[in-house]
PDB file of C-alpha atoms in Angstrom:
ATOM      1  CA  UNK A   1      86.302  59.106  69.269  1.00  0.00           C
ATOM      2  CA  UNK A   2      84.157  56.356  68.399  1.00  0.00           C
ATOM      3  CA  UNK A   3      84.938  54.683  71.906  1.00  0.00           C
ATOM      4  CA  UNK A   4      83.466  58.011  73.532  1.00  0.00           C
ATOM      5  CA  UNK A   5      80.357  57.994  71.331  1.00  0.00           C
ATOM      6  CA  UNK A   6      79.911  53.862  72.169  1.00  0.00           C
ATOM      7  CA  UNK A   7      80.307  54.643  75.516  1.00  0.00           C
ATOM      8  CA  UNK A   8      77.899  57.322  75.703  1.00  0.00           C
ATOM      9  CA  UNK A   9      75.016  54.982  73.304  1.00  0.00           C
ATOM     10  CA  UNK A  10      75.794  52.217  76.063  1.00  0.00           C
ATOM     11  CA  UNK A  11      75.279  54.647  79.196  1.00  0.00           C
ATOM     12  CA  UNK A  12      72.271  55.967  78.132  1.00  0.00           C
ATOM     13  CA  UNK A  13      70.672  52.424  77.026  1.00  0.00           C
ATOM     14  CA  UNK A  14      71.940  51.430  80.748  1.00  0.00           C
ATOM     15  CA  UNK A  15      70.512  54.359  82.095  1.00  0.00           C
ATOM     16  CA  UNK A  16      67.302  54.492  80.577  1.00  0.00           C
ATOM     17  CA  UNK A  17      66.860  50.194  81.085  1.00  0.00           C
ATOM     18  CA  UNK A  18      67.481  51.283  85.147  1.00  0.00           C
ATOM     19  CA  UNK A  19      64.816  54.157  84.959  1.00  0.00           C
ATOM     20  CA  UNK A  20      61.637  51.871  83.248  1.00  0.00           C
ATOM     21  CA  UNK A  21      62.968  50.005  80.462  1.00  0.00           C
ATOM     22  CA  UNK A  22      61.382  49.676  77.337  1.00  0.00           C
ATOM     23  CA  UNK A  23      58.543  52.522  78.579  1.00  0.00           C
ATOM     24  CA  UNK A  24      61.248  54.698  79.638  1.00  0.00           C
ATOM     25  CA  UNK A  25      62.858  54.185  76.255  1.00  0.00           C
ATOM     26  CA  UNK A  26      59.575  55.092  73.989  1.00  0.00           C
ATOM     27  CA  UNK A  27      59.000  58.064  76.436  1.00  0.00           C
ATOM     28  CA  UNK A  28      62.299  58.953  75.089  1.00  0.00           C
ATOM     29  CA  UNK A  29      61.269  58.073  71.410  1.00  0.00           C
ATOM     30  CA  UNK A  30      58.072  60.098  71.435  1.00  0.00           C
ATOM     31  CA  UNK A  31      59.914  63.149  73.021  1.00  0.00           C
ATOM     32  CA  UNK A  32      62.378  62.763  70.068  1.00  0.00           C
ATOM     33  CA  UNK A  33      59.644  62.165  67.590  1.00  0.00           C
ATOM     34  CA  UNK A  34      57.630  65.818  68.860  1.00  0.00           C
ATOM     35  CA  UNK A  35      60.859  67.717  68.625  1.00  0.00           C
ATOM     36  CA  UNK A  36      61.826  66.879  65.228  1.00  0.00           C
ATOM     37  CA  UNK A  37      58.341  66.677  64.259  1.00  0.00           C
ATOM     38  CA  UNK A  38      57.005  70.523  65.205  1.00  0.00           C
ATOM     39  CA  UNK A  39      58.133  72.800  62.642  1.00  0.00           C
ATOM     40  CA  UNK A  40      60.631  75.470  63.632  1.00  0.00           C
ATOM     41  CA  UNK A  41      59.691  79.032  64.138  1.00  0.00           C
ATOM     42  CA  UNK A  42      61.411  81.231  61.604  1.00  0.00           C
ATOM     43  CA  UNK A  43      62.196  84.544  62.254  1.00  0.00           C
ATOM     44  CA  UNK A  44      60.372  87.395  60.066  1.00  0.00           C
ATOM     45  CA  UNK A  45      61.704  88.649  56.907  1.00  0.00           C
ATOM     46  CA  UNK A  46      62.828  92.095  58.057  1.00  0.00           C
ATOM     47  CA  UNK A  47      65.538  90.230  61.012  1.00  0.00           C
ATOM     48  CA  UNK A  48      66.894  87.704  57.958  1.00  0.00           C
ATOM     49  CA  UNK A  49      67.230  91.043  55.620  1.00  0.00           C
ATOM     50  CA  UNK A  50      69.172  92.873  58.673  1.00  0.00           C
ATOM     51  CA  UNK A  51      71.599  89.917  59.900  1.00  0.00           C
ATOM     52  CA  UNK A  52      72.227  89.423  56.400  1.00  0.00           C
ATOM     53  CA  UNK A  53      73.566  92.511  55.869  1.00  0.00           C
ATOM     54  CA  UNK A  54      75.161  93.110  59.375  1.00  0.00           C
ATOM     55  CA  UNK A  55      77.085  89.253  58.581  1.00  0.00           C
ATOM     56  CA  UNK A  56      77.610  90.490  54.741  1.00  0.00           C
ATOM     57  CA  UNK A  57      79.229  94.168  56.177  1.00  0.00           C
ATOM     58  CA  UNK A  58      81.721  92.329  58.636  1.00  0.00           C
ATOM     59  CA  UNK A  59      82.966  89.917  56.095  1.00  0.00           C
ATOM     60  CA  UNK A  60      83.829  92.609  54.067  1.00  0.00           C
ATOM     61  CA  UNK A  61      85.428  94.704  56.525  1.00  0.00           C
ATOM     62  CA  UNK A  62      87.466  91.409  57.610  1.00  0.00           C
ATOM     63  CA  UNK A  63      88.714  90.991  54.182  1.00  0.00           C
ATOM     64  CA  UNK A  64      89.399  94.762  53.502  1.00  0.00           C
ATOM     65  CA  UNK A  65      91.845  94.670  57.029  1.00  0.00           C
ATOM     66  CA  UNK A  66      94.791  95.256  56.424  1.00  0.00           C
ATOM     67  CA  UNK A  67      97.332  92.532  56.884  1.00  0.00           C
ATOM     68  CA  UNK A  68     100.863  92.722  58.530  1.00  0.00           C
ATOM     69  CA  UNK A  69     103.529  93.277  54.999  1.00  0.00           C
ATOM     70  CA  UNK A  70     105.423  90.082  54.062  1.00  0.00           C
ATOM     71  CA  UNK A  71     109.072  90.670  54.349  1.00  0.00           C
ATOM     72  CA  UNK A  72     111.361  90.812  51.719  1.00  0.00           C
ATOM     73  CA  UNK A  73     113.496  87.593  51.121  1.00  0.00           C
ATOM     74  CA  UNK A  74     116.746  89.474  51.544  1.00  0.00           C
ATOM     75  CA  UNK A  75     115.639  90.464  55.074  1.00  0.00           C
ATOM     76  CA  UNK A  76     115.117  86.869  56.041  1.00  0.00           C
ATOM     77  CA  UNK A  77     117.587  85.414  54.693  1.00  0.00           C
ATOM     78  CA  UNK A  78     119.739  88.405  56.807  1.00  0.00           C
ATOM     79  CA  UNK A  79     117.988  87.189  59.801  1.00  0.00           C
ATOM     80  CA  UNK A  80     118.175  83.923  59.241  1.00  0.00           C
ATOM     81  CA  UNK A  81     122.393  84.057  58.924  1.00  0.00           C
ATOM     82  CA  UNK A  82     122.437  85.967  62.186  1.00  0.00           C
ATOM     83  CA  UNK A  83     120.293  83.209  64.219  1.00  0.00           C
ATOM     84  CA  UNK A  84     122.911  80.548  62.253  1.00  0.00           C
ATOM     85  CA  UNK A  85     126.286  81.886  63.571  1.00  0.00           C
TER      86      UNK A  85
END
């Protein structure tokens, strides 16, 4: 993994030192800089309210499904002789 993400720092130093070099690189920077820098538009109040509740309503109805019974230990240990012999 951290071959892959060395790899990929290296290529795109490479890449951007074949495109303009150090210009190309703070055109990079600055491009960086305005899309961390502009503050994110938030959705209104009523569409956090609703996906709240949609995300709130599924999570419950995942927890209320019902789940496949466990079987009894005397049935798998039945099984388990069968698969033995």
């Amino acid at each position: 993994m951290l071959k892959i993400f060395g790899g990929m720092i290296i290529g795109s130093m490479m890449t951007m030192m074949l495109l303009g070099g150090a210009s190309a690189a703070d055109q990079v920077l600055a491009n960086a800089h305005t899309l961390y820098a502009d503050p994110i538009n938030r959705p209104d109040t009523t569409t956090t309210i609703l996906l709240l509740v949609i995300v709130s309503i599924l999570m419950g109805a995942i927890s209320l499904w019902p789940s496949k019974p466990l079987m009894q230990t005397e049935k798998v240990i039945k099984r388990l002789r069968r698969h033995c012999k």
